[in-house]
PDB file of C-alpha atoms in Angstrom:
ATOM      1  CA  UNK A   8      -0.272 -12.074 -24.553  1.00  0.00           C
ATOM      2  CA  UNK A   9       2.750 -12.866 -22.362  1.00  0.00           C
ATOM      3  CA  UNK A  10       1.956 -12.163 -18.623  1.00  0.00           C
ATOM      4  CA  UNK A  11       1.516 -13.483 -14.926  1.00  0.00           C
ATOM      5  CA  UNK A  12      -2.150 -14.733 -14.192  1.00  0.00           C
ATOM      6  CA  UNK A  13      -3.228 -15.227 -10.632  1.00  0.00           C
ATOM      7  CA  UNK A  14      -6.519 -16.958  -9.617  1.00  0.00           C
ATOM      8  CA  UNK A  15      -8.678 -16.658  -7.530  1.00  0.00           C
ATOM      9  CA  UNK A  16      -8.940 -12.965  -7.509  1.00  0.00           C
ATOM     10  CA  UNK A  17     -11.030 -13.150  -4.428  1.00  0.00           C
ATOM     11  CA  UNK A  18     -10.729 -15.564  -1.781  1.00  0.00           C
ATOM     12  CA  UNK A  19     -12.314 -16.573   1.387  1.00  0.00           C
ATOM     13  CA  UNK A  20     -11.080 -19.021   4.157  1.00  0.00           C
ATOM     14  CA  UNK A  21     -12.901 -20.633   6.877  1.00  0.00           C
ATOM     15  CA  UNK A  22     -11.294 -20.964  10.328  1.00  0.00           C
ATOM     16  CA  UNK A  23      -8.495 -24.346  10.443  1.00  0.00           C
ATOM     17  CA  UNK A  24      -8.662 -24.238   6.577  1.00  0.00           C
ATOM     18  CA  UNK A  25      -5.693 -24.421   4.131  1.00  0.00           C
ATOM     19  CA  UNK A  26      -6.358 -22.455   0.978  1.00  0.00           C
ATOM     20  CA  UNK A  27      -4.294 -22.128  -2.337  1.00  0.00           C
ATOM     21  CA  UNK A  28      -3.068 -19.902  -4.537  1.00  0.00           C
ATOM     22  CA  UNK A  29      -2.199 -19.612  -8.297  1.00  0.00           C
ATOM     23  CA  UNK A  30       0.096 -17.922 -10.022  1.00  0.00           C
ATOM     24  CA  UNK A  31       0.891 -19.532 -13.520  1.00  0.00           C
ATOM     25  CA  UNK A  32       3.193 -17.430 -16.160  1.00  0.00           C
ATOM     26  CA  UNK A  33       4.023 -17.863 -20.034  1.00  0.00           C
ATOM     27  CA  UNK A  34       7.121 -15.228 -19.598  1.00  0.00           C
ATOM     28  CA  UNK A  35       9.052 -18.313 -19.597  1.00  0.00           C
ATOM     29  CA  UNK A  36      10.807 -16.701 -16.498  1.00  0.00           C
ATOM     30  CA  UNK A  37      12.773 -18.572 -14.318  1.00  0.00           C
ATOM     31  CA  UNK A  38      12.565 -16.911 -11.137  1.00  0.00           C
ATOM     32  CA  UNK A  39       8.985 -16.325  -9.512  1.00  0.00           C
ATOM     33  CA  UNK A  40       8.194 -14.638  -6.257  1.00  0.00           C
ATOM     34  CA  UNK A  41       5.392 -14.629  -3.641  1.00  0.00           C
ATOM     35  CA  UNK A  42       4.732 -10.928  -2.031  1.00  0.00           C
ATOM     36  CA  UNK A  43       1.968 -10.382   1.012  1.00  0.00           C
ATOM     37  CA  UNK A  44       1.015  -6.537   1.056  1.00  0.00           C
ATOM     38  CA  UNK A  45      -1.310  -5.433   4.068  1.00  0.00           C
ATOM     39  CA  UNK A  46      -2.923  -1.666   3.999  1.00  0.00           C
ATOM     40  CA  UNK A  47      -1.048   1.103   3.509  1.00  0.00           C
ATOM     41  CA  UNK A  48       2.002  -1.207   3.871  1.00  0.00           C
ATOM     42  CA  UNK A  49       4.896  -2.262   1.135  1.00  0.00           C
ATOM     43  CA  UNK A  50       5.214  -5.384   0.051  1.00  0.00           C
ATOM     44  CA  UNK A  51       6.759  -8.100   2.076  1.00  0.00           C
ATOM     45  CA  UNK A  52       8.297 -11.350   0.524  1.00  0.00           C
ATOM     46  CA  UNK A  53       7.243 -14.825   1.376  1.00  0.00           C
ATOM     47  CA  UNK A  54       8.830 -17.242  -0.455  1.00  0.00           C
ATOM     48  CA  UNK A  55      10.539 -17.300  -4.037  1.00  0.00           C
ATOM     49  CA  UNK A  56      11.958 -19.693  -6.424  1.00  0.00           C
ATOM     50  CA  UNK A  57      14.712 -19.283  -8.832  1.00  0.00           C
ATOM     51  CA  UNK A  58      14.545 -22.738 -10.867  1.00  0.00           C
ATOM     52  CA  UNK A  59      12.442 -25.935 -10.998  1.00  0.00           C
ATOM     53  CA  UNK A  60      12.266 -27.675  -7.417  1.00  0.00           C
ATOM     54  CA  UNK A  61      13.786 -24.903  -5.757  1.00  0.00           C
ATOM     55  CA  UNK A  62      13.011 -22.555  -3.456  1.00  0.00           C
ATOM     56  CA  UNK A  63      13.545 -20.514  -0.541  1.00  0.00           C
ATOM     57  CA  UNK A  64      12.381 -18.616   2.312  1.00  0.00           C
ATOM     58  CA  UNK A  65      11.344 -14.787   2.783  1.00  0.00           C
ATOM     59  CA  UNK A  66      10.851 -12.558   5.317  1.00  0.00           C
ATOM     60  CA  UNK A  67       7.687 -14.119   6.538  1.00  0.00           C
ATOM     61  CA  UNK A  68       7.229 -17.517   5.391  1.00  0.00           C
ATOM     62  CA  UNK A  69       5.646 -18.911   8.469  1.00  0.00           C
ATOM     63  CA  UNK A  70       2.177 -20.426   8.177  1.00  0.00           C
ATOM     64  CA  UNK A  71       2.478 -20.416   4.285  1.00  0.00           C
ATOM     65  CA  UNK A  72       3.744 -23.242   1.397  1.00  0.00           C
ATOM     66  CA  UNK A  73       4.718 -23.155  -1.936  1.00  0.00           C
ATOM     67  CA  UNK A  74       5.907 -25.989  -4.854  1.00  0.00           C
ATOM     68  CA  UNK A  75       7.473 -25.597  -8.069  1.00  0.00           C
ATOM     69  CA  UNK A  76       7.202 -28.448 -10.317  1.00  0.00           C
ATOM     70  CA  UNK A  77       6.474 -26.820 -13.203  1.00  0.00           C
ATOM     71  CA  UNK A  78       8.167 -23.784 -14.392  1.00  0.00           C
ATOM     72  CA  UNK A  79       5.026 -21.590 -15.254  1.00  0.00           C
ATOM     73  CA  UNK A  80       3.445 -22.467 -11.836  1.00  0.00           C
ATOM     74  CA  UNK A  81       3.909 -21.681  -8.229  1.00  0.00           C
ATOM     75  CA  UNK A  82       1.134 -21.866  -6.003  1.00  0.00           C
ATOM     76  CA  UNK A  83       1.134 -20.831  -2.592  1.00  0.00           C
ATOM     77  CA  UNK A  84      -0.628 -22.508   0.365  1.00  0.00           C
ATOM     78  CA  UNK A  85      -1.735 -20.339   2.876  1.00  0.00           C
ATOM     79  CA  UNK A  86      -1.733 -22.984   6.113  1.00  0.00           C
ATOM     80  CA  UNK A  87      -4.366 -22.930   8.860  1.00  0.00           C
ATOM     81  CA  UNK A  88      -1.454 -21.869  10.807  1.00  0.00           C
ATOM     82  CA  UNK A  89      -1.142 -18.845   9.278  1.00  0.00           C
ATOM     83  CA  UNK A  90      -3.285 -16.857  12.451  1.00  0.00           C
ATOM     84  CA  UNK A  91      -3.506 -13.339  10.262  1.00  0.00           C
ATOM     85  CA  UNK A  92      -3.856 -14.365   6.518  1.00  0.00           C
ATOM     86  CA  UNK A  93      -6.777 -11.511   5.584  1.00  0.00           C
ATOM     87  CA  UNK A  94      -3.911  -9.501   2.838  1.00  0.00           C
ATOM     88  CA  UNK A  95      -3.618  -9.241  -0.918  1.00  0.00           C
ATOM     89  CA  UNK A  96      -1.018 -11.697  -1.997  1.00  0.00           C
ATOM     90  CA  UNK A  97       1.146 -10.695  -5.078  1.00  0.00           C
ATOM     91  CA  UNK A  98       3.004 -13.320  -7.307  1.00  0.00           C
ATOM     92  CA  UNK A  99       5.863 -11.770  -9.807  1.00  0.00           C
ATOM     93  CA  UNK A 100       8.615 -13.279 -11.481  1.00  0.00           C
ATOM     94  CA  UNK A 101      11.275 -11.819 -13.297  1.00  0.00           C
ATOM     95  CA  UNK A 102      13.822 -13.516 -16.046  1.00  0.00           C
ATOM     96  CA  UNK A 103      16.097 -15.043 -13.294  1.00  0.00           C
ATOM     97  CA  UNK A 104      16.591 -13.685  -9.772  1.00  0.00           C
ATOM     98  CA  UNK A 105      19.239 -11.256  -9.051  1.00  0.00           C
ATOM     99  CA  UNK A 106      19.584  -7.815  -7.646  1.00  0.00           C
ATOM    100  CA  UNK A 107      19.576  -5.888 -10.921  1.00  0.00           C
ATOM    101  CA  UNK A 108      16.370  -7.721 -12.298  1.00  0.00           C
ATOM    102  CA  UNK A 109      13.004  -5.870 -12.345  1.00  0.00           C
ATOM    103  CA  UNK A 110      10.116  -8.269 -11.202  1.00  0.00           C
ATOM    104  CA  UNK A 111       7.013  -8.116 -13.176  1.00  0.00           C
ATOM    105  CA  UNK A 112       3.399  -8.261 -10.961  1.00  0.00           C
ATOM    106  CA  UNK A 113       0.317 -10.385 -11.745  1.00  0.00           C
ATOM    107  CA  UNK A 114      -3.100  -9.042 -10.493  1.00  0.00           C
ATOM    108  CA  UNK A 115      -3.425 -10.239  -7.160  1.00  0.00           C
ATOM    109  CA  UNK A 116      -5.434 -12.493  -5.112  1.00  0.00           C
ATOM    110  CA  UNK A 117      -7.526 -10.901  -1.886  1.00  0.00           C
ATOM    111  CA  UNK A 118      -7.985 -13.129   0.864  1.00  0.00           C
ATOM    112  CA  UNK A 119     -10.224 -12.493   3.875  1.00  0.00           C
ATOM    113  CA  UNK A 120     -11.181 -15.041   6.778  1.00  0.00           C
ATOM    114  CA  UNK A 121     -14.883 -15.848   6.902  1.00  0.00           C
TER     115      UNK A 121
ATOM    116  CA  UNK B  15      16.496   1.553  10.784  1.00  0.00           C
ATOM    117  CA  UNK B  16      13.671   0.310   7.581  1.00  0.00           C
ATOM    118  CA  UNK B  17      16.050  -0.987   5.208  1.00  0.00           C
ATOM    119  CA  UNK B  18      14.007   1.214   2.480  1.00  0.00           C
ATOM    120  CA  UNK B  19      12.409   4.332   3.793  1.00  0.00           C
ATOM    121  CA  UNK B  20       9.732   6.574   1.876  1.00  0.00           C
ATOM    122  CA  UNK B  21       7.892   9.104   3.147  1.00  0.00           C
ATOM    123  CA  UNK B  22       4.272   7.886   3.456  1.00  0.00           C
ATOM    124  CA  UNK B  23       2.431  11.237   2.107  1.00  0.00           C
ATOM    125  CA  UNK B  24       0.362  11.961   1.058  1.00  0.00           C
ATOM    126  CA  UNK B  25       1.807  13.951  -1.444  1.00  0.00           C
ATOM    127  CA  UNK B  26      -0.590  16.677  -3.215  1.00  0.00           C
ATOM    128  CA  UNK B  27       0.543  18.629  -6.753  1.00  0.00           C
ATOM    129  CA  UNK B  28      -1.441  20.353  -8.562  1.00  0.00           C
ATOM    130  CA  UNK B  29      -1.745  19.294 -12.400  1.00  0.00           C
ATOM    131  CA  UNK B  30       1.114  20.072 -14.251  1.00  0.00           C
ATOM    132  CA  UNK B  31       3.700  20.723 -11.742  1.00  0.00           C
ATOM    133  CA  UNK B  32       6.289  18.716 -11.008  1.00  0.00           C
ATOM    134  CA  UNK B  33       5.973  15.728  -8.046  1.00  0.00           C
ATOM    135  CA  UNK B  34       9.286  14.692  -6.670  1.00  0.00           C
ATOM    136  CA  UNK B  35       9.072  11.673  -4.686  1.00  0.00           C
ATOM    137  CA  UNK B  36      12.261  10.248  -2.754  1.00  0.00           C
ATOM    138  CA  UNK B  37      13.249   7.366  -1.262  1.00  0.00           C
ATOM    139  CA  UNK B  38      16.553   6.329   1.632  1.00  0.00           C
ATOM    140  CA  UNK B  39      18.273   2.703   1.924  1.00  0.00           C
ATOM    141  CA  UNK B  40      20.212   1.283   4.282  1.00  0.00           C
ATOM    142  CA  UNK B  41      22.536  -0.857   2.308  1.00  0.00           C
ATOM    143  CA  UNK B  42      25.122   0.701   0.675  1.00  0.00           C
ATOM    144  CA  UNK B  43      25.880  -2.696  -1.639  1.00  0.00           C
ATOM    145  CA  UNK B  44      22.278  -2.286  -2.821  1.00  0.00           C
ATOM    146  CA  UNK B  45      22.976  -2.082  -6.968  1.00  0.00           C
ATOM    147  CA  UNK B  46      19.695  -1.716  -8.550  1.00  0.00           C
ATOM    148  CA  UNK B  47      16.639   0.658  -7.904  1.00  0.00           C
ATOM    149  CA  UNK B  48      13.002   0.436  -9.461  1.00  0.00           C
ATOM    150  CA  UNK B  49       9.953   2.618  -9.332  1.00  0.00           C
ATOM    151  CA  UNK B  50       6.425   1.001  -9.227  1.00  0.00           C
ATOM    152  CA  UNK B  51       3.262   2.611  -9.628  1.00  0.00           C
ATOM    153  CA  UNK B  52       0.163   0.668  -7.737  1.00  0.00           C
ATOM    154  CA  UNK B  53      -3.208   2.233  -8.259  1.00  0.00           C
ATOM    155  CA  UNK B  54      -5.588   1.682  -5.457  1.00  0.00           C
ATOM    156  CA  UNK B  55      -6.583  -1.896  -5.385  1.00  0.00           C
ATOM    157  CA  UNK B  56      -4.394  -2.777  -8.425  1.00  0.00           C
ATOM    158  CA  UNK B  57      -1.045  -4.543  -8.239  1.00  0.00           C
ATOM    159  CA  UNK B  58       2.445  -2.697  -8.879  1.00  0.00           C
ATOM    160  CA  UNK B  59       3.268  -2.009 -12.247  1.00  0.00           C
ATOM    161  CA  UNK B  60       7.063  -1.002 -13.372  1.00  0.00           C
ATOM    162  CA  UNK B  61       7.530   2.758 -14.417  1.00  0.00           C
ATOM    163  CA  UNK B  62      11.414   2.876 -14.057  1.00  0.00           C
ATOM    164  CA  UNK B  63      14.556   1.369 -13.010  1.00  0.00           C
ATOM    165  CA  UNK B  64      18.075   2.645 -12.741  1.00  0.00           C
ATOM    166  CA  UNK B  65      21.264   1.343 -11.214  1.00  0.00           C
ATOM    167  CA  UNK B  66      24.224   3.605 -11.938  1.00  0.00           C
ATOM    168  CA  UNK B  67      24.362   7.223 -10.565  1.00  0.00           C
ATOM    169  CA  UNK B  68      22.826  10.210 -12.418  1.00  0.00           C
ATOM    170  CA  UNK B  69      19.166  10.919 -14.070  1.00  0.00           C
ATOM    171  CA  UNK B  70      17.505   8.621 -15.975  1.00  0.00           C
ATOM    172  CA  UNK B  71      14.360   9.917 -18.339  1.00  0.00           C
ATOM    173  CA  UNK B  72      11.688   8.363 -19.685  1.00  0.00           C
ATOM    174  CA  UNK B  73       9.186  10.402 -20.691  1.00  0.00           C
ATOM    175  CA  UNK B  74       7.985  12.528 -17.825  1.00  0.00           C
ATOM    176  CA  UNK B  75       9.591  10.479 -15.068  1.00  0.00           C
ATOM    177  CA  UNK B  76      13.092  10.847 -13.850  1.00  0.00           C
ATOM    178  CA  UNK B  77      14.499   8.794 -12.028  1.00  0.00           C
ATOM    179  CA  UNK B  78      17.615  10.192 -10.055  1.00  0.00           C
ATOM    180  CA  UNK B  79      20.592   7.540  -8.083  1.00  0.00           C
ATOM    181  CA  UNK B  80      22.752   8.882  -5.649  1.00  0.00           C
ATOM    182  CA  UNK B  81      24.714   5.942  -4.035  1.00  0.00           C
ATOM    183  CA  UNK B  82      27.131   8.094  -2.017  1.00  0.00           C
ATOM    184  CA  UNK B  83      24.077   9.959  -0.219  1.00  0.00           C
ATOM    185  CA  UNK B  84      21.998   6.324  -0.599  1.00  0.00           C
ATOM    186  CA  UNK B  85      18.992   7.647  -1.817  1.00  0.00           C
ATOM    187  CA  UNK B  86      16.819   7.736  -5.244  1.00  0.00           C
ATOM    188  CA  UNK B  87      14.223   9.885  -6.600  1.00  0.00           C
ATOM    189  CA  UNK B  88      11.635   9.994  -8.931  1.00  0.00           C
ATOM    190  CA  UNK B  89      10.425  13.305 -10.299  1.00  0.00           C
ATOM    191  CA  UNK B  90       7.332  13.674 -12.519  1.00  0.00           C
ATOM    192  CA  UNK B  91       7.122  16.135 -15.078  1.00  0.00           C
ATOM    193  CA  UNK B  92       3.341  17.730 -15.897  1.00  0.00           C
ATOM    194  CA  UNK B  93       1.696  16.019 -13.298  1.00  0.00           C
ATOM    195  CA  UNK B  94      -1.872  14.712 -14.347  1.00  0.00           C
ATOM    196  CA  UNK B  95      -4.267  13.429 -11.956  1.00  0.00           C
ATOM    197  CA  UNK B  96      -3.848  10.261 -13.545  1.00  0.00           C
ATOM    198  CA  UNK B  97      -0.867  10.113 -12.065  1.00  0.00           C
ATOM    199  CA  UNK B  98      -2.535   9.815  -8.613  1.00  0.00           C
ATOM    200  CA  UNK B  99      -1.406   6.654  -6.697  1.00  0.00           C
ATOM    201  CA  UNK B 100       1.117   5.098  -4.488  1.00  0.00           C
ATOM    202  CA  UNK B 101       4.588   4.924  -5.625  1.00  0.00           C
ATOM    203  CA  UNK B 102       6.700   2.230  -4.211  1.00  0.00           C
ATOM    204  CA  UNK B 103      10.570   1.974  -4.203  1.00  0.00           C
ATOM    205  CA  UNK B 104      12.027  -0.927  -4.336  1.00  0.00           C
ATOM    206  CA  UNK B 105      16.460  -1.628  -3.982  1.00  0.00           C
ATOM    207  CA  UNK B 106      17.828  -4.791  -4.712  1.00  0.00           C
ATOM    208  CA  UNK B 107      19.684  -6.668  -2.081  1.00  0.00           C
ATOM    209  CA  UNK B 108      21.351  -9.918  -2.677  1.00  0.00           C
ATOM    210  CA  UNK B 109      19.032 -11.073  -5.226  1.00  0.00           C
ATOM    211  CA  UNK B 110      16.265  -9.817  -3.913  1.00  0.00           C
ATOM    212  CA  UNK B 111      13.883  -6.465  -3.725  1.00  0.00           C
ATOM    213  CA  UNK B 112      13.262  -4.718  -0.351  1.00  0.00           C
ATOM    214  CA  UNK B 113      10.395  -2.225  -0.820  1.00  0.00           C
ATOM    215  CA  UNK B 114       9.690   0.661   1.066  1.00  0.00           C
ATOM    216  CA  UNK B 115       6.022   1.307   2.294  1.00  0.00           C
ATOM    217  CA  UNK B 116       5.349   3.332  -0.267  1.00  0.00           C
ATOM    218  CA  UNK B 117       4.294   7.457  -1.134  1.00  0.00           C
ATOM    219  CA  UNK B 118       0.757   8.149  -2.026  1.00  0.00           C
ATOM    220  CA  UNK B 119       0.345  11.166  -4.699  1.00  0.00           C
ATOM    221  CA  UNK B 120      -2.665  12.920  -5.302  1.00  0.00           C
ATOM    222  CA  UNK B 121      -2.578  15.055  -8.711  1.00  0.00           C
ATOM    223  CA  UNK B 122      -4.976  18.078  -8.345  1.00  0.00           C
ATOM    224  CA  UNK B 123      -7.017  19.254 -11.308  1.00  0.00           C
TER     225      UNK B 123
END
């Protein structure tokens, strides 16, 4: 089945440690997205790619990474200087970016400080 | 001003009314609009999109554009408690979505 896997589901980071994220997809989109969503909050973008090698900033990209080498993949690296980083992160992609495409969600990944 | 504005809620229908749910934006370029349904501790999931003015129906959800008045709705028809969850709205803006915080609905047997 076609679809946006992220891993781990949970995640827990010790103080001064950087922690990854995946999010892998076989939509053979080209555009993927990284979302942070706190409690009772919407979502708020971090980074997002539209092609290979590419991408750009969000809203609150400070304290957080991301590559894209492959197309299926973009993990995201929450930093050590990321002070506040207990949220569920959200990866989507959609067929290319662009205001009229609909993004498409994997399942999340929970991370909490230790 | 919140680029994408939704009342908060919660919302609370009994089963097999009707549950209107509305959402205001800021930009009046914005193009496209989507619904997303996130069940509590679950990740958004796509019910609807529309981008031209009018209704759009699928199913029991309508989804309703007015770009003069900048806001969309999404009504749903025979309300079922599974329908209970948060309801985001999300406008796209220069190739990207801007989602509001979100309306939680609570579907009373």
């Amino acid at each position: 089945d076609g679809g946006i896997t992220q891993s781990p589901k949970y995640l827990f980071r010790k103080e001064g440690q950087n922690v990854t994220l995946s999010c892998e997809q076989n939509l053979n989109h080209d555009a993927m997205y990284w979302y942070r969503q706190d409690p009772g909050q919407g979502l708020r973008l971090i980074y997002y790619s539209q092609i290979v090698n590419d991408f750009q900033k969000g809203d609150i990209a400070e304290g957080y990474s991301v590559s894209r080498e492959k197309k299926e993949s973009f993990p995201l690296t929450v930093t050590s200087a990321q002070k506040n980083p207990t949220a569920f992160y959200l990866c989507a992609s959609s067929i290319r970016t662009g205001y009229n495409q609909p993004q498409h969600f994997g399942d999340g990944t929970r991370l909490s400080i230790l | 001003q919140k680029e994408v504005e939704q009342n908060s809620g919660p919302l609370s229908v009994p089963e097999g009314a009707i549950a209107s749910l509305n959402c205001t934006y800021s930009d009046r370029v914005s193009q496209s609009f989507f619904w997303y349904r996130q069940y509590s501790g679950k990740s958004p999931e796509l019910i609807m999109s529309i981008y031209s003015n009018g209704d759009k129906e699928d199913g029991r959800f309508t989804a309703q554009l007015n770009k003069a008045s900048q806001y969309v709705s999404l009504l749903i028809r025979d309300s079922q408690p599974s329908d209970s969850a948060t309801y985001l709205c999300a406008v796209g803006i220069t190739g990207k979505l801007i989602f509001g915080q979100g309306t939680t609905l609570q579907v009373k047997p």
